[in-house]
Amino acid sequence: MTHPAARSLEQRIADTRTRFGRDEDVWVSTGGSKGPYLVPLSFDWDGTHFVISTLLASTTARHLVENGMVRLAFGPTRDVTMVEGTAVVILDEELDAGVGESYARRNAWDPRKEPQRYQWFRITPVRIQAWREANELAGRDLMKQSQWLG
């Protein structure tokens, strides 16, 4: 089987930014004292941070409050983007209306209008990797220490 040529760093960064602006959902991986947890969630991307919202009583919310560590996985296994990040709680009174509106518009759903209480989180990417095939593994890092490479 022949695979496409490896993309340049610039092309991978452009493709990744397009994915962040286009995709609707992301796999969110967290871990806590009772072990790892993986769940699909909707998100918003402002060009710098991701915003997610999940039920206040959820395992994901509990883990993020406990340690703030998160991994996000976008796309299929043959065109994956992995994000390691740190999450901070956005308290209800600190949730900027523009952030809530942007999230609701992007996802056609507004957690603020649900009867159950949802918790909001702002995720700062620390490391981003993207690859399609083995020929892109060597250059898979696109961001390190919250700084885009290249």
Short mmCIF file of N, CA and C in Angstrom, two decimals:
data_model
loop_
_atom_site.label_atom_id
_atom_site.label_comp_id
_atom_site.label_asym_id
_atom_site.label_seq_id
_atom_site.Cartn_x
_atom_site.Cartn_y
_atom_site.Cartn_z
N MET A 1 0.84 -1.17 0.00
CA MET A 1 0.00 0.00 0.00
C MET A 1 0.88 1.24 0.00
N THR A 2 0.60 2.18 -0.88
CA THR A 2 1.34 3.42 -0.96
C THR A 2 0.62 4.51 -0.17
N HIS A 3 1.38 5.23 0.66
CA HIS A 3 0.82 6.30 1.47
C HIS A 3 1.26 7.64 0.91
N PRO A 4 0.47 8.69 1.15
CA PRO A 4 0.87 10.01 0.68
C PRO A 4 2.19 10.44 1.32
N ALA A 5 2.89 11.33 0.65
CA ALA A 5 4.14 11.86 1.19
C ALA A 5 3.86 12.58 2.51
N ALA A 6 4.87 12.59 3.37
CA ALA A 6 4.74 13.29 4.65
C ALA A 6 4.52 14.78 4.42
N ARG A 7 3.64 15.36 5.21
CA ARG A 7 3.38 16.80 5.12
C ARG A 7 4.49 17.59 5.83
N SER A 8 4.69 18.79 5.40
CA SER A 8 5.64 19.68 6.08
C SER A 8 5.05 20.10 7.42
N LEU A 9 5.89 20.62 8.29
CA LEU A 9 5.42 21.14 9.57
C LEU A 9 4.38 22.22 9.36
N GLU A 10 4.63 23.11 8.43
CA GLU A 10 3.68 24.20 8.16
C GLU A 10 2.33 23.66 7.71
N GLN A 11 2.34 22.64 6.85
CA GLN A 11 1.08 22.06 6.37
C GLN A 11 0.35 21.35 7.50
N ARG A 12 1.08 20.65 8.35
CA ARG A 12 0.43 19.96 9.47
C ARG A 12 -0.19 20.96 10.44
N ILE A 13 0.50 22.06 10.71
CA ILE A 13 -0.06 23.09 11.59
C ILE A 13 -1.32 23.67 10.96
N ALA A 14 -1.28 23.98 9.67
CA ALA A 14 -2.46 24.52 8.98
C ALA A 14 -3.61 23.52 9.03
N ASP A 15 -3.33 22.24 8.75
CA ASP A 15 -4.37 21.21 8.79
C ASP A 15 -4.95 21.07 10.20
N THR A 16 -4.10 21.17 11.20
CA THR A 16 -4.54 21.04 12.60
C THR A 16 -5.43 22.21 12.99
N ARG A 17 -5.03 23.41 12.63
CA ARG A 17 -5.87 24.57 12.94
C ARG A 17 -7.22 24.49 12.23
N THR A 18 -7.22 23.99 11.00
CA THR A 18 -8.48 23.78 10.29
C THR A 18 -9.35 22.77 11.02
N ARG A 19 -8.74 21.68 11.46
CA ARG A 19 -9.48 20.65 12.20
C ARG A 19 -10.10 21.24 13.47
N PHE A 20 -9.34 22.03 14.21
CA PHE A 20 -9.85 22.62 15.45
C PHE A 20 -11.03 23.54 15.16
N GLY A 21 -11.03 24.19 14.02
CA GLY A 21 -12.12 25.07 13.65
C GLY A 21 -13.32 24.36 13.06
N ARG A 22 -13.12 23.13 12.59
CA ARG A 22 -14.16 22.40 11.87
C ARG A 22 -14.81 21.28 12.68
N ASP A 23 -14.01 20.50 13.39
CA ASP A 23 -14.55 19.34 14.11
C ASP A 23 -15.57 19.78 15.15
N GLU A 24 -16.50 18.89 15.43
CA GLU A 24 -17.55 19.19 16.40
C GLU A 24 -17.30 18.57 17.76
N ASP A 25 -16.67 17.41 17.77
CA ASP A 25 -16.47 16.67 19.01
C ASP A 25 -15.04 16.21 19.13
N VAL A 26 -14.66 15.87 20.34
CA VAL A 26 -13.29 15.43 20.63
C VAL A 26 -13.35 14.34 21.71
N TRP A 27 -12.42 13.40 21.65
CA TRP A 27 -12.28 12.43 22.73
C TRP A 27 -11.48 13.10 23.83
N VAL A 28 -12.02 13.08 25.04
CA VAL A 28 -11.40 13.72 26.20
C VAL A 28 -10.98 12.62 27.17
N SER A 29 -9.68 12.57 27.44
CA SER A 29 -9.12 11.57 28.33
C SER A 29 -8.60 12.25 29.59
N THR A 30 -9.05 11.74 30.74
CA THR A 30 -8.62 12.26 32.03
C THR A 30 -8.25 11.08 32.92
N GLY A 31 -7.64 11.38 34.03
CA GLY A 31 -7.29 10.34 34.98
C GLY A 31 -7.39 10.87 36.39
N GLY A 32 -7.76 9.99 37.29
CA GLY A 32 -7.87 10.37 38.69
C GLY A 32 -7.50 9.21 39.58
N SER A 33 -7.83 9.33 40.83
CA SER A 33 -7.46 8.32 41.82
C SER A 33 -8.07 6.95 41.52
N LYS A 34 -9.18 6.93 40.77
CA LYS A 34 -9.82 5.66 40.43
C LYS A 34 -9.46 5.19 39.02
N GLY A 35 -8.49 5.87 38.37
CA GLY A 35 -8.03 5.41 37.08
C GLY A 35 -8.41 6.32 35.93
N PRO A 36 -8.11 5.88 34.68
CA PRO A 36 -8.35 6.69 33.50
C PRO A 36 -9.82 6.69 33.09
N TYR A 37 -10.17 7.71 32.32
CA TYR A 37 -11.54 7.85 31.85
C TYR A 37 -11.51 8.52 30.48
N LEU A 38 -12.35 8.05 29.56
CA LEU A 38 -12.39 8.56 28.19
C LEU A 38 -13.84 8.80 27.80
N VAL A 39 -14.12 10.00 27.25
CA VAL A 39 -15.49 10.34 26.88
C VAL A 39 -15.46 11.31 25.70
N PRO A 40 -16.43 11.21 24.78
CA PRO A 40 -16.52 12.21 23.71
C PRO A 40 -17.31 13.42 24.22
N LEU A 41 -16.79 14.62 23.91
CA LEU A 41 -17.48 15.85 24.30
C LEU A 41 -17.43 16.85 23.16
N SER A 42 -18.39 17.75 23.15
CA SER A 42 -18.35 18.89 22.23
C SER A 42 -17.34 19.88 22.78
N PHE A 43 -16.85 20.77 21.90
CA PHE A 43 -15.86 21.74 22.32
C PHE A 43 -15.99 23.01 21.49
N ASP A 44 -15.30 24.03 21.94
CA ASP A 44 -15.12 25.24 21.14
C ASP A 44 -13.65 25.57 21.18
N TRP A 45 -13.18 26.25 20.16
CA TRP A 45 -11.77 26.62 20.01
C TRP A 45 -11.72 28.09 19.64
N ASP A 46 -11.01 28.87 20.43
CA ASP A 46 -10.92 30.31 20.16
C ASP A 46 -9.62 30.71 19.48
N GLY A 47 -8.85 29.73 19.05
CA GLY A 47 -7.56 29.99 18.43
C GLY A 47 -6.41 29.84 19.40
N THR A 48 -6.71 29.80 20.69
CA THR A 48 -5.69 29.64 21.72
C THR A 48 -6.06 28.56 22.73
N HIS A 49 -7.33 28.51 23.11
CA HIS A 49 -7.82 27.58 24.13
C HIS A 49 -9.02 26.79 23.60
N PHE A 50 -9.21 25.62 24.21
CA PHE A 50 -10.42 24.85 24.00
C PHE A 50 -11.33 25.12 25.18
N VAL A 51 -12.63 25.09 24.95
CA VAL A 51 -13.61 25.18 26.02
C VAL A 51 -14.49 23.95 25.90
N ILE A 52 -14.65 23.26 27.03
CA ILE A 52 -15.57 22.12 27.09
C ILE A 52 -16.52 22.33 28.26
N SER A 53 -17.63 21.63 28.21
CA SER A 53 -18.60 21.67 29.29
C SER A 53 -19.11 20.24 29.50
N THR A 54 -19.19 19.85 30.76
CA THR A 54 -19.65 18.51 31.08
C THR A 54 -20.43 18.56 32.39
N LEU A 55 -21.26 17.58 32.62
CA LEU A 55 -22.04 17.56 33.85
C LEU A 55 -21.14 17.74 35.06
N LEU A 56 -21.56 18.57 35.98
CA LEU A 56 -20.80 18.85 37.19
C LEU A 56 -20.44 17.58 37.94
N ALA A 57 -21.35 16.61 37.98
CA ALA A 57 -21.15 15.37 38.72
C ALA A 57 -20.41 14.30 37.92
N SER A 58 -19.95 14.61 36.72
CA SER A 58 -19.32 13.59 35.86
C SER A 58 -17.91 13.24 36.33
N THR A 59 -17.48 12.06 35.93
CA THR A 59 -16.11 11.63 36.22
C THR A 59 -15.10 12.58 35.58
N THR A 60 -15.38 13.03 34.37
CA THR A 60 -14.47 13.96 33.68
C THR A 60 -14.31 15.24 34.49
N ALA A 61 -15.41 15.83 34.93
CA ALA A 61 -15.34 17.06 35.73
C ALA A 61 -14.56 16.81 37.02
N ARG A 62 -14.84 15.71 37.67
CA ARG A 62 -14.14 15.38 38.92
C ARG A 62 -12.64 15.27 38.70
N HIS A 63 -12.23 14.57 37.65
CA HIS A 63 -10.80 14.43 37.34
C HIS A 63 -10.16 15.78 37.04
N LEU A 64 -10.83 16.60 36.24
CA LEU A 64 -10.23 17.88 35.86
C LEU A 64 -10.11 18.82 37.06
N VAL A 65 -11.07 18.77 37.96
CA VAL A 65 -10.97 19.57 39.18
C VAL A 65 -9.84 19.03 40.05
N GLU A 66 -9.71 17.70 40.09
CA GLU A 66 -8.71 17.04 40.93
C GLU A 66 -7.28 17.37 40.50
N ASN A 67 -7.01 17.32 39.18
CA ASN A 67 -5.61 17.47 38.77
C ASN A 67 -5.40 18.33 37.52
N GLY A 68 -6.42 18.69 36.79
CA GLY A 68 -6.29 19.58 35.64
C GLY A 68 -5.58 19.01 34.43
N MET A 69 -5.23 17.72 34.46
CA MET A 69 -4.52 17.11 33.33
C MET A 69 -5.51 16.51 32.35
N VAL A 70 -5.27 16.74 31.04
CA VAL A 70 -6.20 16.25 30.03
C VAL A 70 -5.46 15.97 28.73
N ARG A 71 -5.96 14.98 28.01
CA ARG A 71 -5.51 14.70 26.64
C ARG A 71 -6.74 14.70 25.76
N LEU A 72 -6.60 15.32 24.61
CA LEU A 72 -7.67 15.38 23.62
C LEU A 72 -7.20 14.64 22.38
N ALA A 73 -8.11 13.88 21.76
CA ALA A 73 -7.78 13.15 20.53
C ALA A 73 -8.81 13.50 19.47
N PHE A 74 -8.31 13.98 18.33
CA PHE A 74 -9.13 14.37 17.19
C PHE A 74 -8.86 13.44 16.03
N GLY A 75 -9.91 13.11 15.27
CA GLY A 75 -9.75 12.40 14.01
C GLY A 75 -9.58 10.91 14.15
N PRO A 76 -9.52 10.24 13.00
CA PRO A 76 -9.33 8.79 12.97
C PRO A 76 -7.87 8.44 13.24
N THR A 77 -7.61 7.18 13.49
CA THR A 77 -6.26 6.74 13.82
C THR A 77 -5.26 6.96 12.69
N ARG A 78 -5.71 7.07 11.47
CA ARG A 78 -4.80 7.31 10.34
C ARG A 78 -4.72 8.78 9.96
N ASP A 79 -5.21 9.65 10.83
CA ASP A 79 -5.09 11.10 10.66
C ASP A 79 -5.41 11.75 12.00
N VAL A 80 -4.57 11.47 12.97
CA VAL A 80 -4.85 11.82 14.35
C VAL A 80 -4.15 13.11 14.77
N THR A 81 -4.81 13.85 15.64
CA THR A 81 -4.19 14.99 16.31
C THR A 81 -4.38 14.77 17.80
N MET A 82 -3.28 14.80 18.54
CA MET A 82 -3.29 14.59 19.99
C MET A 82 -2.88 15.89 20.67
N VAL A 83 -3.62 16.27 21.70
CA VAL A 83 -3.34 17.48 22.45
C VAL A 83 -3.19 17.12 23.92
N GLU A 84 -2.05 17.48 24.51
CA GLU A 84 -1.88 17.40 25.96
C GLU A 84 -2.11 18.80 26.47
N GLY A 85 -2.91 18.93 27.53
CA GLY A 85 -3.20 20.26 28.02
C GLY A 85 -3.48 20.31 29.50
N THR A 86 -3.67 21.53 29.96
CA THR A 86 -4.06 21.76 31.34
C THR A 86 -5.42 22.45 31.33
N ALA A 87 -6.28 22.00 32.23
CA ALA A 87 -7.63 22.52 32.29
C ALA A 87 -7.84 23.29 33.59
N VAL A 88 -8.54 24.40 33.47
CA VAL A 88 -8.94 25.16 34.65
C VAL A 88 -10.46 25.33 34.61
N VAL A 89 -11.04 25.35 35.80
CA VAL A 89 -12.47 25.54 35.93
C VAL A 89 -12.83 26.97 35.58
N ILE A 90 -13.90 27.13 34.82
CA ILE A 90 -14.50 28.44 34.61
C ILE A 90 -15.75 28.46 35.47
N LEU A 91 -15.72 29.23 36.55
CA LEU A 91 -16.87 29.33 37.43
C LEU A 91 -18.03 30.00 36.69
N ASP A 92 -19.25 29.65 37.05
CA ASP A 92 -20.42 30.20 36.38
C ASP A 92 -20.37 31.72 36.30
N GLU A 93 -20.00 32.36 37.40
CA GLU A 93 -19.97 33.82 37.43
C GLU A 93 -18.80 34.40 36.61
N GLU A 94 -17.84 33.55 36.25
CA GLU A 94 -16.70 33.99 35.44
C GLU A 94 -16.87 33.65 33.95
N LEU A 95 -17.92 32.90 33.62
CA LEU A 95 -18.13 32.51 32.23
C LEU A 95 -18.57 33.73 31.43
N ASP A 96 -17.70 34.19 30.59
CA ASP A 96 -18.00 35.32 29.72
C ASP A 96 -19.15 34.94 28.79
N ALA A 97 -20.11 35.83 28.64
CA ALA A 97 -21.27 35.55 27.78
C ALA A 97 -20.83 35.19 26.36
N GLY A 98 -19.78 35.85 25.87
CA GLY A 98 -19.29 35.56 24.53
C GLY A 98 -18.77 34.14 24.40
N VAL A 99 -18.12 33.63 25.45
CA VAL A 99 -17.62 32.25 25.44
C VAL A 99 -18.79 31.28 25.39
N GLY A 100 -19.79 31.50 26.23
CA GLY A 100 -20.97 30.64 26.23
C GLY A 100 -21.72 30.68 24.92
N GLU A 101 -21.86 31.88 24.35
CA GLU A 101 -22.56 32.03 23.06
C GLU A 101 -21.79 31.34 21.94
N SER A 102 -20.48 31.50 21.92
CA SER A 102 -19.66 30.87 20.88
C SER A 102 -19.78 29.35 20.96
N TYR A 103 -19.71 28.81 22.17
CA TYR A 103 -19.85 27.37 22.36
C TYR A 103 -21.23 26.90 21.88
N ALA A 104 -22.27 27.60 22.30
CA ALA A 104 -23.64 27.22 21.94
C ALA A 104 -23.86 27.29 20.43
N ARG A 105 -23.35 28.33 19.80
CA ARG A 105 -23.51 28.50 18.35
C ARG A 105 -22.78 27.38 17.60
N ARG A 106 -21.57 27.09 18.00
CA ARG A 106 -20.78 26.07 17.32
C ARG A 106 -21.40 24.68 17.45
N ASN A 107 -21.95 24.39 18.62
CA ASN A 107 -22.44 23.04 18.90
C ASN A 107 -23.95 22.88 18.81
N ALA A 108 -24.66 23.96 18.48
CA ALA A 108 -26.12 23.93 18.41
C ALA A 108 -26.72 23.36 19.68
N TRP A 109 -26.08 23.70 20.81
CA TRP A 109 -26.53 23.21 22.12
C TRP A 109 -25.92 24.11 23.19
N ASP A 110 -26.72 24.47 24.18
CA ASP A 110 -26.26 25.39 25.21
C ASP A 110 -26.42 24.77 26.60
N PRO A 111 -25.30 24.34 27.20
CA PRO A 111 -25.38 23.74 28.54
C PRO A 111 -25.98 24.67 29.59
N ARG A 112 -25.91 25.96 29.37
CA ARG A 112 -26.46 26.93 30.33
C ARG A 112 -27.97 26.83 30.44
N LYS A 113 -28.60 26.24 29.43
CA LYS A 113 -30.07 26.13 29.41
C LYS A 113 -30.57 24.76 29.86
N GLU A 114 -29.66 23.89 30.27
CA GLU A 114 -30.05 22.55 30.72
C GLU A 114 -30.47 22.58 32.19
N PRO A 115 -31.39 21.69 32.57
CA PRO A 115 -31.80 21.65 33.98
C PRO A 115 -30.70 21.14 34.92
N GLN A 116 -29.84 20.25 34.41
CA GLN A 116 -28.73 19.76 35.21
C GLN A 116 -27.61 20.82 35.21
N ARG A 117 -26.77 20.80 36.22
CA ARG A 117 -25.69 21.78 36.30
C ARG A 117 -24.46 21.25 35.54
N TYR A 118 -23.96 22.08 34.65
CA TYR A 118 -22.77 21.76 33.88
C TYR A 118 -21.60 22.60 34.37
N GLN A 119 -20.41 21.99 34.29
CA GLN A 119 -19.17 22.69 34.64
C GLN A 119 -18.42 23.01 33.37
N TRP A 120 -17.85 24.20 33.30
CA TRP A 120 -17.08 24.65 32.15
C TRP A 120 -15.60 24.57 32.47
N PHE A 121 -14.79 24.25 31.42
CA PHE A 121 -13.35 24.19 31.58
C PHE A 121 -12.67 24.86 30.39
N ARG A 122 -11.60 25.58 30.68
CA ARG A 122 -10.75 26.15 29.63
C ARG A 122 -9.48 25.31 29.60
N ILE A 123 -9.17 24.78 28.42
CA ILE A 123 -8.00 23.91 28.25
C ILE A 123 -6.94 24.66 27.46
N THR A 124 -5.76 24.74 28.04
CA THR A 124 -4.61 25.34 27.36
C THR A 124 -3.75 24.22 26.80
N PRO A 125 -3.56 24.17 25.49
CA PRO A 125 -2.68 23.15 24.92
C PRO A 125 -1.23 23.38 25.35
N VAL A 126 -0.57 22.31 25.75
CA VAL A 126 0.83 22.36 26.12
C VAL A 126 1.67 21.69 25.03
N ARG A 127 1.15 20.59 24.50
CA ARG A 127 1.84 19.85 23.43
C ARG A 127 0.78 19.40 22.43
N ILE A 128 1.08 19.57 21.16
CA ILE A 128 0.19 19.11 20.09
C ILE A 128 1.02 18.27 19.12
N GLN A 129 0.47 17.13 18.77
CA GLN A 129 1.09 16.25 17.79
C GLN A 129 0.06 15.89 16.72
N ALA A 130 0.54 15.69 15.49
CA ALA A 130 -0.35 15.25 14.41
C ALA A 130 0.43 14.36 13.45
N TRP A 131 -0.19 13.27 13.03
CA TRP A 131 0.42 12.39 12.04
C TRP A 131 -0.65 11.57 11.35
N ARG A 132 -0.30 11.13 10.14
CA ARG A 132 -1.20 10.26 9.37
C ARG A 132 -0.65 8.85 9.31
N GLU A 133 0.57 8.73 8.87
CA GLU A 133 1.19 7.41 8.70
C GLU A 133 2.56 7.43 9.38
N ALA A 134 3.24 6.29 9.32
CA ALA A 134 4.57 6.17 9.95
C ALA A 134 5.56 7.20 9.41
N ASN A 135 5.37 7.63 8.16
CA ASN A 135 6.31 8.59 7.58
C ASN A 135 6.17 9.99 8.19
N GLU A 136 5.17 10.21 9.04
CA GLU A 136 5.01 11.50 9.71
C GLU A 136 5.32 11.43 11.21
N LEU A 137 5.70 10.25 11.69
CA LEU A 137 5.97 10.12 13.13
C LEU A 137 7.15 10.96 13.58
N ALA A 138 8.20 11.01 12.79
CA ALA A 138 9.41 11.73 13.20
C ALA A 138 9.13 13.22 13.44
N GLY A 139 8.26 13.83 12.69
CA GLY A 139 7.98 15.25 12.84
C GLY A 139 6.61 15.55 13.42
N ARG A 140 6.11 14.66 14.27
CA ARG A 140 4.72 14.79 14.72
C ARG A 140 4.48 15.94 15.70
N ASP A 141 5.51 16.45 16.36
CA ASP A 141 5.31 17.57 17.30
C ASP A 141 5.06 18.86 16.55
N LEU A 142 3.93 19.51 16.86
CA LEU A 142 3.57 20.80 16.27
C LEU A 142 3.67 21.91 17.31
N MET A 143 3.51 21.54 18.57
CA MET A 143 3.58 22.50 19.67
C MET A 143 4.28 21.83 20.84
N LYS A 144 5.14 22.60 21.51
CA LYS A 144 5.78 22.16 22.75
C LYS A 144 5.76 23.34 23.71
N GLN A 145 5.51 23.05 24.97
CA GLN A 145 5.47 24.07 26.02
C GLN A 145 4.58 25.26 25.61
N SER A 146 3.44 24.92 25.03
CA SER A 146 2.41 25.89 24.60
C SER A 146 2.87 26.84 23.50
N GLN A 147 3.92 26.49 22.78
CA GLN A 147 4.42 27.31 21.67
C GLN A 147 4.41 26.50 20.38
N TRP A 148 3.74 27.05 19.35
CA TRP A 148 3.76 26.40 18.03
C TRP A 148 5.20 26.36 17.54
N LEU A 149 5.58 25.28 16.90
CA LEU A 149 6.92 25.15 16.34
C LEU A 149 6.93 25.71 14.92
N GLY A 150 8.10 26.00 14.43
CA GLY A 150 8.23 26.42 13.03
C GLY A 150 8.08 27.86 12.75
#
